[in-house]
Tab-separated table of C-alpha atoms and ligand atoms in Angstrom:
chain	number	residue	atom	x	y	z
A	276	MET	CA	-0.942	-21.566	-2.835
A	277	SER	CA	-4.255	-22.228	-1.191
A	278	VAL	CA	-7.619	-21.634	-2.747
A	279	ALA	CA	-9.301	-20.252	0.357
A	280	PHE	CA	-9.043	-16.609	1.348
A	281	LYS	CA	-7.526	-16.404	4.796
A	282	ALA	CA	-7.641	-13.428	7.139
A	283	VAL	CA	-3.866	-12.992	7.093
A	284	GLN	CA	-1.329	-15.035	5.155
A	285	TRP	CA	1.318	-15.529	7.770
A	286	ASN	CA	4.440	-17.569	7.323
A	287	ARG	CA	7.580	-17.806	9.439
A	288	ASP	CA	9.285	-14.808	7.829
A	289	LYS	CA	6.232	-12.644	8.140
A	290	LEU	CA	5.645	-13.579	11.753
A	291	ILE	CA	9.210	-12.593	12.616
A	292	TYR	CA	8.830	-9.382	10.670
A	293	ASP	CA	5.574	-8.531	12.425
A	294	ALA	CA	7.015	-9.339	15.851
A	295	VAL	CA	10.021	-7.060	15.218
A	296	LEU	CA	7.696	-4.365	13.914
A	297	VAL	CA	5.372	-4.436	16.930
A	298	ALA	CA	8.306	-4.577	19.354
A	299	GLY	CA	9.979	-1.615	17.645
A	300	VAL	CA	6.836	0.493	17.821
A	301	ALA	CA	6.230	-0.449	21.474
A	302	ILE	CA	9.811	0.443	22.426
A	303	TYR	CA	9.564	3.802	20.654
A	304	ILE	CA	6.270	4.719	22.341
A	305	ALA	CA	7.423	3.611	25.797
A	306	GLY	CA	10.745	5.424	25.348
A	307	PHE	CA	9.008	8.605	24.219
A	308	ALA	CA	6.687	8.516	27.225
A	309	ALA	CA	9.572	7.836	29.659
A	310	VAL	CA	11.628	10.770	28.377
A	311	ALA	CA	8.660	13.144	28.249
A	312	TRP	CA	7.684	12.101	31.773
A	313	ARG	CA	11.147	13.063	33.139
A	314	TRP	CA	11.336	16.236	31.149
A	315	HIS	CA	7.918	17.682	31.989
A	316	PRO	CA	6.503	15.628	34.872
A	317	PRO	CA	2.720	15.497	34.358
A	318	LYS	CA	0.665	17.318	36.987
A	319	ASN	CA	-2.701	15.762	36.261
A	320	LEU	CA	-4.507	13.203	34.118
A	321	PRO	CA	-4.821	15.429	31.019
A	322	ASP	CA	-1.044	15.932	31.125
A	323	VAL	CA	-0.528	12.178	31.213
A	324	LEU	CA	-2.880	11.688	28.285
A	325	ASP	CA	-1.058	14.442	26.419
A	326	ILE	CA	2.203	12.521	26.695
A	327	TRP	CA	0.671	9.362	25.254
A	328	LEU	CA	-1.162	11.385	22.635
A	329	ARG	CA	2.155	12.752	21.414
A	330	ALA	CA	3.948	9.447	21.677
A	331	PHE	CA	1.366	7.764	19.419
A	332	GLY	CA	1.107	10.759	17.071
A	333	THR	CA	4.854	10.952	16.441
A	334	ALA	CA	5.073	7.153	16.181
A	335	ALA	CA	2.409	7.137	13.437
A	336	PHE	CA	4.138	9.971	11.607
A	337	LEU	CA	7.537	8.281	11.724
A	338	MET	CA	5.983	4.983	10.580
A	339	LEU	CA	4.387	6.766	7.645
A	340	THR	CA	7.805	8.211	6.821
A	341	VAL	CA	9.443	4.781	6.892
A	342	ILE	CA	6.687	3.328	4.695
A	343	LEU	CA	7.310	5.988	2.070
A	344	CYS	CA	11.066	5.382	2.224
A	345	ILE	CA	10.875	1.601	1.767
A	346	GLY	CA	9.718	1.860	-1.872
A	347	PRO	CA	12.677	3.869	-3.197
A	348	LEU	CA	15.106	2.024	-0.891
A	349	ALA	CA	14.058	-1.284	-2.430
A	350	ARG	CA	14.526	0.180	-5.906
A	351	LEU	CA	18.035	1.327	-4.952
A	352	ASP	CA	19.164	-1.837	-3.194
A	353	CYS	CA	17.469	-5.208	-3.411
A	354	ARG	CA	18.306	-6.055	0.202
A	355	PHE	CA	15.369	-3.843	1.173
A	356	LEU	CA	12.942	-5.913	-0.915
A	357	LYS	CA	12.103	-8.032	2.096
A	358	LEU	CA	10.796	-4.941	3.862
A	359	LEU	CA	8.764	-4.045	0.807
A	360	TYR	CA	6.999	-7.416	0.609
A	361	ASN	CA	5.663	-6.934	4.109
A	362	ARG	CA	4.724	-3.295	3.790
A	363	ARG	CA	1.026	-4.122	4.067
A	364	HIS	CA	1.239	-5.134	7.724
A	365	PHE	CA	3.319	-2.044	8.389
A	366	GLY	CA	0.547	0.103	6.906
A	367	VAL	CA	-2.225	-1.547	8.873
A	368	LEU	CA	-0.279	-1.168	12.115
A	369	THR	CA	0.343	2.505	11.319
A	370	PHE	CA	-3.395	2.995	11.010
A	371	PHE	CA	-3.976	1.438	14.442
A	372	VAL	CA	-1.271	3.612	16.031
A	373	ALA	CA	-2.806	6.744	14.454
A	374	ALA	CA	-6.286	5.675	15.558
A	375	THR	CA	-5.003	5.293	19.125
A	376	HIS	CA	-3.610	8.829	18.901
A	377	VAL	CA	-7.115	10.033	18.034
A	378	GLY	CA	-8.728	7.928	20.757
A	379	LEU	CA	-6.372	9.496	23.319
A	380	MET	CA	-7.245	12.948	22.044
A	381	ILE	CA	-10.950	12.261	22.551
A	382	GLU	CA	-10.157	10.959	26.026
A	383	TRP	CA	-8.154	14.148	26.725
A	384	PHE	CA	-11.272	16.214	26.025
A	385	ALA	CA	-13.541	13.779	27.863
A	386	VAL	CA	-11.660	13.737	31.203
A	387	GLN	CA	-11.903	17.529	31.322
A	388	GLY	CA	-15.615	17.514	30.549
A	389	LEU	CA	-14.907	19.341	27.280
A	390	LEU	CA	-16.159	16.729	24.838
A	391	HIS	CA	-19.112	18.883	23.784
A	392	THR	CA	-16.701	21.604	22.583
A	393	LEU	CA	-14.894	19.245	20.228
A	394	PRO	CA	-17.332	19.337	17.236
A	395	ALA	CA	-17.104	23.140	17.138
A	396	ASP	CA	-13.380	22.780	16.374
A	397	PHE	CA	-14.392	21.305	13.047
A	398	THR	CA	-17.356	23.545	12.216
A	399	THR	CA	-15.991	27.006	12.995
A	400	TRP	CA	-15.988	27.760	9.297
A	401	GLU	CA	-14.220	31.137	9.459
A	402	ASN	CA	-11.092	29.372	10.755
A	403	TYR	CA	-10.771	27.513	7.457
A	404	GLY	CA	-9.910	30.860	5.847
A	405	LYS	CA	-6.915	31.315	8.134
A	406	PHE	CA	-3.466	29.893	7.696
A	407	ILE	CA	-2.299	30.125	11.299
A	408	GLY	CA	-5.304	28.941	13.282
A	409	PHE	CA	-6.515	26.583	10.527
A	410	PRO	CA	-8.479	23.674	12.057
A	411	PHE	CA	-5.500	21.322	12.033
A	412	LYS	CA	-7.593	18.502	13.479
A	413	THR	CA	-9.552	18.385	10.226
A	414	LEU	CA	-6.280	17.704	8.399
A	415	GLY	CA	-5.670	14.836	10.814
A	416	VAL	CA	-9.175	13.473	10.190
A	417	ALA	CA	-8.619	13.548	6.424
A	418	ALA	CA	-5.309	11.704	6.805
A	419	LEU	CA	-6.863	9.130	9.107
A	420	ALA	CA	-9.760	8.600	6.677
A	421	ILE	CA	-7.263	7.782	3.909
A	422	MET	CA	-5.330	5.445	6.190
A	423	LEU	CA	-8.567	3.744	7.263
A	424	THR	CA	-9.631	3.172	3.664
A	425	MET	CA	-6.243	1.707	2.796
A	426	ALA	CA	-6.113	-0.536	5.847
A	427	ALA	CA	-9.715	-1.705	5.337
A	428	THR	CA	-9.073	-2.603	1.691
A	429	SER	CA	-5.627	-4.118	2.151
A	430	HIS	CA	-6.802	-7.734	1.902
A	431	ASP	CA	-6.198	-9.496	-1.420
A	432	PHE	CA	-9.920	-9.809	-1.945
A	433	TRP	CA	-10.231	-6.056	-2.395
A	434	LEU	CA	-7.474	-5.994	-4.946
A	435	GLY	CA	-9.576	-8.265	-7.140
A	436	PHE	CA	-12.829	-6.516	-6.307
A	437	LEU	CA	-11.630	-2.964	-6.864
A	438	LYS	CA	-9.431	-3.940	-9.861
A	439	PRO	CA	-5.687	-3.236	-9.696
A	440	PRO	CA	-5.744	0.314	-11.224
A	441	VAL	CA	-8.284	1.579	-8.659
A	442	TRP	CA	-6.526	-0.217	-5.841
A	443	LYS	CA	-3.202	1.197	-6.932
A	444	ALA	CA	-4.643	4.728	-7.130
A	445	LEU	CA	-6.125	4.282	-3.676
A	446	HIS	CA	-2.777	3.234	-2.328
A	447	MET	CA	-0.987	6.139	-3.983
A	448	ALA	CA	-3.192	8.285	-1.730
A	449	VAL	CA	-0.711	7.455	1.027
A	450	TYR	CA	1.289	10.414	-0.282
A	451	ALA	CA	-1.729	12.668	0.240
A	452	ALA	CA	-2.141	11.282	3.761
A	453	TYR	CA	1.510	12.021	4.461
A	454	GLY	CA	1.157	15.600	3.204
A	455	LEU	CA	-1.943	16.087	5.337
A	456	VAL	CA	-0.135	14.840	8.443
A	457	VAL	CA	2.811	17.174	7.771
A	458	MET	CA	0.353	20.089	7.632
A	459	HIS	CA	-1.514	18.724	10.662
A	460	VAL	CA	1.682	19.058	12.667
A	461	ALA	CA	3.007	22.236	11.040
A	462	LEU	CA	-0.247	24.171	11.503
A	463	GLY	CA	-1.107	22.513	14.799
A	464	ILE	CA	1.335	21.735	17.550
A	465	MET	CA	4.250	23.529	15.867
A	466	GLN	CA	2.394	26.847	16.196
A	467	TYR	CA	1.916	26.764	19.934
A	468	GLU	CA	4.695	24.529	21.219
A	469	HIS	CA	8.033	26.177	20.601
A	470	THR	CA	10.532	23.366	20.631
A	471	PRO	CA	12.955	22.864	17.737
A	472	LEU	CA	12.245	19.123	17.883
A	473	ILE	CA	9.005	19.385	15.911
A	474	PRO	CA	10.374	21.290	12.886
A	475	LEU	CA	13.409	19.004	13.071
A	476	MET	CA	11.191	15.912	12.837
A	477	LEU	CA	9.256	17.381	9.900
A	478	ILE	CA	12.324	18.511	7.966
A	479	GLY	CA	14.182	15.254	8.615
A	480	SER	CA	11.233	13.214	7.423
A	481	LEU	CA	10.492	15.315	4.331
A	482	GLY	CA	14.191	15.366	3.496
A	483	ALA	CA	14.545	11.584	3.703
A	484	VAL	CA	11.392	10.897	1.655
A	485	ALA	CA	12.245	13.439	-1.063
A	486	THR	CA	15.937	12.504	-1.346
A	487	LEU	CA	15.287	8.775	-1.649
A	488	HIS	CA	12.581	9.261	-4.269
A	489	LEU	CA	14.821	11.541	-6.325
A	490	MET	CA	17.752	9.111	-6.082
A	491	ALA	CA	15.667	6.106	-7.148
A	492	GLY	CA	13.995	8.052	-9.967
A	493	TRP	CA	17.337	9.350	-11.194
A	494	ARG	CA	18.858	5.890	-11.334
A	495	GLU	CA	15.938	4.457	-13.240
A	496	TRP	CA	15.882	7.338	-15.680
A	497	ASP	CA	19.538	6.671	-16.370
A	498	ALA	CA	18.982	2.946	-16.869
A	499	ASP	CA	15.896	3.457	-19.053
A	500	HIS	CA	17.617	5.709	-21.544
A	501	GLY	CA	20.728	3.686	-22.206
A	502	ARG	CA	19.183	0.868	-24.254
A	503	ALA	CA	19.442	0.784	-28.036
A	504	ALA	CA	16.416	-0.142	-30.124
A	505	ALA	CA	16.559	-1.939	-33.488
A	506	ALA	CA	15.502	0.013	-36.566
A	507	ASP	CA	11.990	-1.471	-36.446
A	508	GLY	CA	11.575	-0.583	-32.770
A	509	TRP	CA	12.344	-4.016	-31.279
A	510	LEU	CA	14.430	-3.757	-28.124
A	511	LEU	CA	17.739	-5.479	-27.607
A	512	VAL	CA	17.786	-7.964	-24.744
A	513	GLY	CA	21.191	-9.536	-25.372
A	514	PRO	CA	22.524	-12.987	-26.243
A	515	PRO	CA	20.421	-15.844	-24.817
A	516	ASN	CA	22.976	-16.771	-22.184
A	517	ALA	CA	22.947	-13.188	-20.893
A	518	ILE	CA	19.545	-14.097	-19.508
A	519	PRO	CA	20.064	-16.224	-16.390
A	520	ASP	CA	18.604	-19.708	-16.807
A	521	LYS	CA	15.220	-19.878	-14.999
A	522	GLY	CA	15.481	-16.136	-14.459
A	523	ALA	CA	14.836	-12.946	-16.393
A	524	ARG	CA	16.349	-9.827	-17.765
A	525	ILE	CA	14.188	-6.717	-17.454
A	526	VAL	CA	14.070	-4.236	-20.330
A	527	THR	CA	12.164	-0.976	-20.390
A	528	ALA	CA	10.083	0.207	-23.349
A	529	SER	CA	10.210	3.885	-24.261
A	530	GLY	CA	6.870	4.448	-22.512
A	531	GLY	CA	8.403	3.207	-19.270
A	532	GLU	CA	6.680	-0.224	-19.204
A	533	ARG	CA	8.988	-2.908	-17.919
A	534	ILE	CA	9.198	-6.193	-19.775
A	535	ALA	CA	10.588	-9.319	-18.137
A	536	VAL	CA	12.309	-11.604	-20.660
A	537	PHE	CA	12.646	-15.077	-19.134
A	538	ARG	CA	14.710	-18.059	-20.185
A	539	ASP	CA	13.895	-21.623	-19.245
A	540	GLY	CA	16.605	-23.751	-20.871
A	541	ASP	CA	16.221	-22.880	-24.552
A	542	GLN	CA	12.710	-21.483	-24.243
A	543	ILE	CA	12.524	-17.689	-24.213
A	544	GLY	CA	9.394	-15.689	-23.441
A	545	ALA	CA	8.540	-12.144	-22.452
A	546	LEU	CA	5.875	-11.080	-19.970
A	547	THR	CA	4.939	-7.805	-18.370
A	548	ASN	CA	7.075	-7.200	-15.311
A	549	LEU	CA	3.925	-6.486	-13.277
A	550	CYS	CA	2.375	-9.376	-11.396
A	551	ALA	CA	-1.415	-9.548	-11.703
A	552	HIS	CA	-1.661	-9.937	-7.955
A	553	GLN	CA	-0.185	-6.725	-6.568
A	554	ASN	CA	2.073	-5.481	-9.312
A	555	GLY	CA	5.029	-7.332	-7.829
A	556	PRO	CA	8.278	-7.335	-9.888
A	557	LEU	CA	7.896	-10.620	-11.776
A	558	GLY	CA	11.268	-10.246	-13.479
A	559	GLU	CA	12.962	-10.587	-10.107
A	560	GLY	CA	11.290	-13.954	-9.667
A	561	ARG	CA	12.422	-17.361	-10.914
A	562	ILE	CA	10.973	-20.197	-12.896
A	563	ILE	CA	9.858	-22.861	-10.444
A	564	ASP	CA	8.149	-26.089	-11.558
A	565	GLY	CA	8.038	-24.701	-15.083
A	566	CYS	CA	6.196	-21.540	-14.080
A	567	VAL	CA	7.366	-17.978	-13.649
A	568	THR	CA	6.944	-17.398	-9.912
A	569	CYS	CA	6.422	-13.941	-8.463
A	570	PRO	CA	8.925	-13.132	-5.697
A	571	TRP	CA	6.330	-11.340	-3.616
A	572	HIS	CA	3.607	-13.857	-2.859
A	573	GLY	CA	4.334	-16.712	-5.219
A	574	TYR	CA	1.688	-16.301	-7.930
A	575	GLN	CA	2.644	-18.431	-10.917
A	576	TYR	CA	2.335	-18.000	-14.684
A	577	ARG	CA	3.220	-20.196	-17.647
A	578	LEU	CA	6.117	-18.776	-19.630
A	579	ALA	CA	4.537	-19.761	-22.953
A	580	ASP	CA	1.348	-17.688	-22.686
A	581	GLY	CA	1.369	-15.758	-19.379
A	582	CYS	CA	-1.613	-17.710	-18.011
A	583	ALA	CA	-1.741	-18.906	-14.422
A	584	PRO	CA	-2.104	-22.699	-14.301
A	585	PRO	CA	-5.680	-23.874	-13.585
A	586	PRO	CA	-7.716	-23.373	-11.442
A	587	PHE	CA	-6.316	-19.838	-11.334
A	588	ILE	CA	-7.494	-17.383	-13.942
A	589	GLU	CA	-4.922	-14.591	-13.917
A	590	ARG	CA	-3.521	-13.800	-17.346
A	591	LEU	CA	-0.618	-11.515	-18.137
A	592	VAL	CA	0.221	-9.407	-21.139
A	593	THR	CA	2.899	-11.130	-23.253
A	594	TYR	CA	5.380	-9.752	-25.787
A	595	ARG	CA	6.772	-11.166	-29.012
A	596	VAL	CA	10.430	-12.191	-28.913
A	597	ARG	CA	12.804	-13.091	-31.761
A	598	TRP	CA	16.280	-14.439	-32.234
A	599	ASN	CA	18.226	-12.075	-34.470
A	600	GLN	CA	21.836	-12.897	-35.399
A	601	GLY	CA	22.747	-14.274	-32.004
A	602	VAL	CA	20.825	-11.862	-29.851
A	603	ILE	CA	17.323	-11.867	-28.440
A	604	GLU	CA	15.057	-8.925	-29.186
A	605	VAL	CA	11.618	-8.097	-27.858
A	606	ASP	CA	8.752	-6.205	-29.496
A	607	PRO	CA	7.658	-3.479	-27.041
A	608	HIS	CA	4.028	-3.642	-28.254
A	609	PRO	CA	2.045	-5.736	-25.773
A	610	LEU	CA	-0.064	-8.660	-26.967
A	611	PRO	CA	-3.496	-9.335	-25.412
A	612	PRO	CA	-3.211	-11.097	-22.030
A	613	GLY	CA	-2.690	-14.826	-22.408
A	614	THR	CA	-1.405	-14.772	-26.009
A	615	PRO	CA	1.190	-17.540	-26.584
A	616	ALA	CA	4.437	-15.856	-27.659
A	617	SER	CA	7.461	-17.761	-26.404
A	618	ILE	CA	10.090	-19.121	-28.789
A	619	THR	CA	12.610	-21.916	-28.699
A	620	CYS	CA	16.059	-20.560	-29.169
A	621	PRO	CA	18.129	-22.250	-31.903
A	622	ARG	CA	21.307	-22.361	-29.862
A	623	THR	CA	21.984	-21.587	-26.237
A	624	GLY	CA	25.363	-21.167	-24.666
A	625	ALA	CA	24.665	-21.877	-21.025
B	144	MET	CA	-24.698	22.241	12.332
B	145	SER	CA	-22.345	19.714	13.863
B	146	THR	CA	-25.368	17.721	15.051
B	147	VAL	CA	-26.518	17.364	11.446
B	148	LEU	CA	-23.052	16.215	10.360
B	149	LEU	CA	-22.790	13.707	13.198
B	150	ALA	CA	-26.256	12.335	12.425
B	151	ALA	CA	-25.340	11.928	8.749
B	152	LEU	CA	-22.154	10.114	9.745
B	153	ALA	CA	-24.091	7.810	12.086
B	154	LEU	CA	-26.550	6.971	9.292
B	155	TYR	CA	-23.720	6.193	6.883
B	156	VAL	CA	-22.078	3.903	9.435
B	157	ALA	CA	-25.372	2.150	10.250
B	158	ALA	CA	-26.059	1.471	6.568
B	159	GLY	CA	-22.453	0.270	6.267
B	160	VAL	CA	-22.802	-2.225	9.105
B	161	VAL	CA	-25.940	-3.750	7.551
B	162	THR	CA	-24.583	-3.840	3.989
B	163	GLY	CA	-21.154	-5.003	5.108
B	164	ALA	CA	-22.558	-7.880	7.143
B	165	ALA	CA	-24.779	-9.013	4.263
B	166	PHE	CA	-21.931	-8.733	1.773
B	167	VAL	CA	-19.406	-10.806	3.690
B	168	THR	CA	-21.949	-13.533	4.439
B	169	VAL	CA	-23.614	-13.967	1.040
B	170	GLY	CA	-22.274	-11.462	-1.491
B	171	ALA	CA	-18.495	-11.771	-1.500
B	172	ALA	CA	-18.319	-15.279	-2.970
B	173	ARG	CA	-19.687	-13.917	-6.256
B	174	PHE	CA	-16.501	-11.863	-6.666
B	175	ALA	CA	-14.008	-14.506	-5.548
B	176	HIS	CA	-13.455	-16.722	-8.561
B	177	HIS	CA	-12.846	-20.280	-7.398
B	178	MET	CA	-11.984	-19.111	-3.898
B	179	THR	CA	-13.708	-19.805	-0.609
B	180	PHE	CA	-13.511	-17.801	2.615
B	181	THR	CA	-12.503	-18.811	6.098
B	182	LEU	CA	-14.517	-17.183	8.897
B	183	PRO	CA	-11.658	-14.877	10.010
B	184	ALA	CA	-11.281	-13.798	6.383
B	185	ARG	CA	-14.929	-12.736	6.347
B	186	LEU	CA	-14.367	-10.699	9.500
B	187	VAL	CA	-11.322	-9.025	7.965
B	188	LEU	CA	-13.332	-8.111	4.864
B	189	PHE	CA	-16.128	-6.570	6.906
B	190	PRO	CA	-14.581	-3.108	7.610
B	191	GLY	CA	-13.875	-2.525	3.933
B	192	ALA	CA	-17.376	-3.580	2.888
B	193	ALA	CA	-18.936	-1.387	5.583
B	194	LEU	CA	-16.786	1.584	4.632
B	195	LEU	CA	-17.328	1.379	0.869
B	196	TRP	CA	-20.952	0.229	1.108
B	197	PRO	CA	-22.423	2.423	-1.649
B	198	TYR	CA	-19.869	1.122	-4.165
B	199	VAL	CA	-20.194	-2.448	-2.866
B	200	LEU	CA	-23.963	-2.311	-3.325
B	201	TYR	CA	-23.569	-0.928	-6.828
B	202	ARG	CA	-21.163	-3.698	-7.877
B	203	TRP	CA	-23.252	-6.359	-6.178
B	204	ARG	CA	-26.420	-5.272	-8.017
B	205	ARG	CA	-24.590	-5.134	-11.322
B	206	ALA	CA	-23.101	-8.597	-10.805
B	207	ARG	CA	-26.565	-9.987	-10.020
B	208	SER	CA	-28.107	-8.561	-13.158
B	209	ASP	CA	-25.208	-9.935	-15.244
B	210	GLU	CA	-25.781	-13.544	-14.177
B	211	PRO	CA	-29.255	-14.961	-14.613
C	831	LIG	C1	-8.949	12.401	13.590
C	831	LIG	C2	-7.710	12.703	13.330
C	831	LIG	C3	-6.752	13.445	14.263
C	831	LIG	C4	-6.982	14.340	15.293
C	831	LIG	C5	-8.323	14.862	15.773
C	831	LIG	C6	-5.698	14.707	15.845
C	831	LIG	C7	-5.507	15.590	16.893
C	831	LIG	C8	-4.286	16.038	17.333
C	831	LIG	C9	-4.082	17.004	18.371
C	831	LIG	C10	-5.186	17.648	19.188
C	831	LIG	C11	-2.739	17.205	18.476
C	831	LIG	C12	-2.051	18.160	19.427
C	831	LIG	C13	-1.487	17.372	20.583
C	831	LIG	C14	-1.086	18.246	21.748
C	831	LIG	O1	-1.623	19.315	21.900
C	831	LIG	O2	-0.246	17.794	22.496
C	831	LIG	C15	-2.089	16.376	17.518
C	831	LIG	C16	-0.718	16.299	17.322
C	831	LIG	C17	-0.106	15.410	16.451
C	831	LIG	N1	-0.725	14.512	15.609
C	831	LIG	FE1	-2.709	14.283	15.389
C	831	LIG	N2	-4.730	14.028	15.151
C	831	LIG	C18	-5.329	13.253	14.159
C	831	LIG	C19	-4.704	12.415	13.259
C	831	LIG	C20	-3.352	12.227	13.171
C	831	LIG	C21	-2.711	11.298	12.292
C	831	LIG	C22	-3.428	10.379	11.305
C	831	LIG	C23	-1.361	11.402	12.521
C	831	LIG	C24	-0.185	10.647	11.922
C	831	LIG	C25	-0.214	9.667	11.116
C	831	LIG	C26	-1.160	12.407	13.525
C	831	LIG	C27	0.067	12.813	14.003
C	831	LIG	C28	0.256	13.806	14.933
C	831	LIG	C29	1.554	14.272	15.371
C	831	LIG	C30	2.903	13.749	14.864
C	831	LIG	C31	1.333	15.277	16.315
C	831	LIG	C32	2.393	16.088	17.041
C	831	LIG	C33	2.722	15.417	18.330
C	831	LIG	C34	3.698	16.230	19.133
C	831	LIG	O3	4.900	16.068	18.974
C	831	LIG	O4	3.254	17.041	19.941
C	831	LIG	N3	-2.390	12.886	13.902
C	831	LIG	N4	-3.049	15.651	16.829
C	832	LIG	S1	2.442	-9.405	-6.275
C	832	LIG	FE1	1.659	-10.912	-4.955
C	832	LIG	S2	2.279	-12.684	-6.005
C	832	LIG	FE2	2.998	-11.169	-7.310
């Protein structure tokens, strides 16, 4: 880890990921334009701009769809985790593609000398009372404003500055942006361009996003309700050797908080499963050089007290653990961040 | 009507550019415990600071009054 903020933290994996991402988007946009060109050969410059406008618009919408699918996919199958770790670059690129869509739209008005009519599209107030005829561009502007805010605050610095709960809330707004774009298309182009492709794109996208979220939620609900609690509320983790050495077992408290119970030889400790950096899944990480290491960006914490080693100052909530007749149990009540709480297990199998 | 809205937007952006530039050059370090910034990092922080300038100013002022 370095102690200087860099513009972008690239490594080999991320560079490959970004190259594949950019190439994929470029191929989609070029392919869209090539097909549209054949299908309805453009007669003039506005027609040409219209093709690109649609190519970038649909690209941004499909990217937004993929972004929303990556989360539940990663919860369903850990092979998708790699996509999740790099979702930030995906989001920033989506913003640039959407912004290009808007730039092309402005150009479309400009080349026809119609730029001065554009503001009236937003300020014809009586149209806001209509359903069909609603100023769909305003919906696009609202979505773009959300995407801009997210892209502009995606650097780690902002996570610290805005505090994780605010940052998280801001990034949940991606669902609002998605809804706004769906309406932008449904009330806009879908009303005056009668091709089945547009409703097909919307239904396919909504279907994929909704189905994956329901599947992931269902599986977690199932997993969260199967675990027995001791009479005094402590949660069963299992025998010490059921916890992989230098790894963790994740248990869920009744409130839904996930607790990562780690084992390092015969030392057992429990931390929140949420990394202080970007809420990464700590329990899927490993103990490296004596520290619990987050799988997402490598932040490290001491198992004994949840503190990052100096000079870092992050501190995690810890949980009390106990050894009870051969099994490990954890108290679901969190201790203040940085409280020492690990134990040494009397006897370990592995 | 739309002229008024556009003028308000332009003012907001202008104030954002000034505040954002000041924040990334002298303000940000106050919020980056033990961290320093490379020049590209400052440029990357600029859009966010310009966009959220009222909140940035508020936090900056509060941080200054907290430390003597
Ligand atoms: C300032 C914001 C926006 C404005 C003013 C705007 C404007 C427009 C206009 C005028 C059209 C109709 C295109 C045509 O007639 O061919 C359109 C279509 C579309 N827009 Fe936007 N848009 C904005 C933001 C967005 C954003 C953020 C997204 C996606 C993330 C998006 C996705 C789309 C899509 C998918 C279409 C349909 C393309 C098609 O198949 O014809 N737009 N937009
Ligand atoms: S979320 Fe980034 S290191 Fe854990």
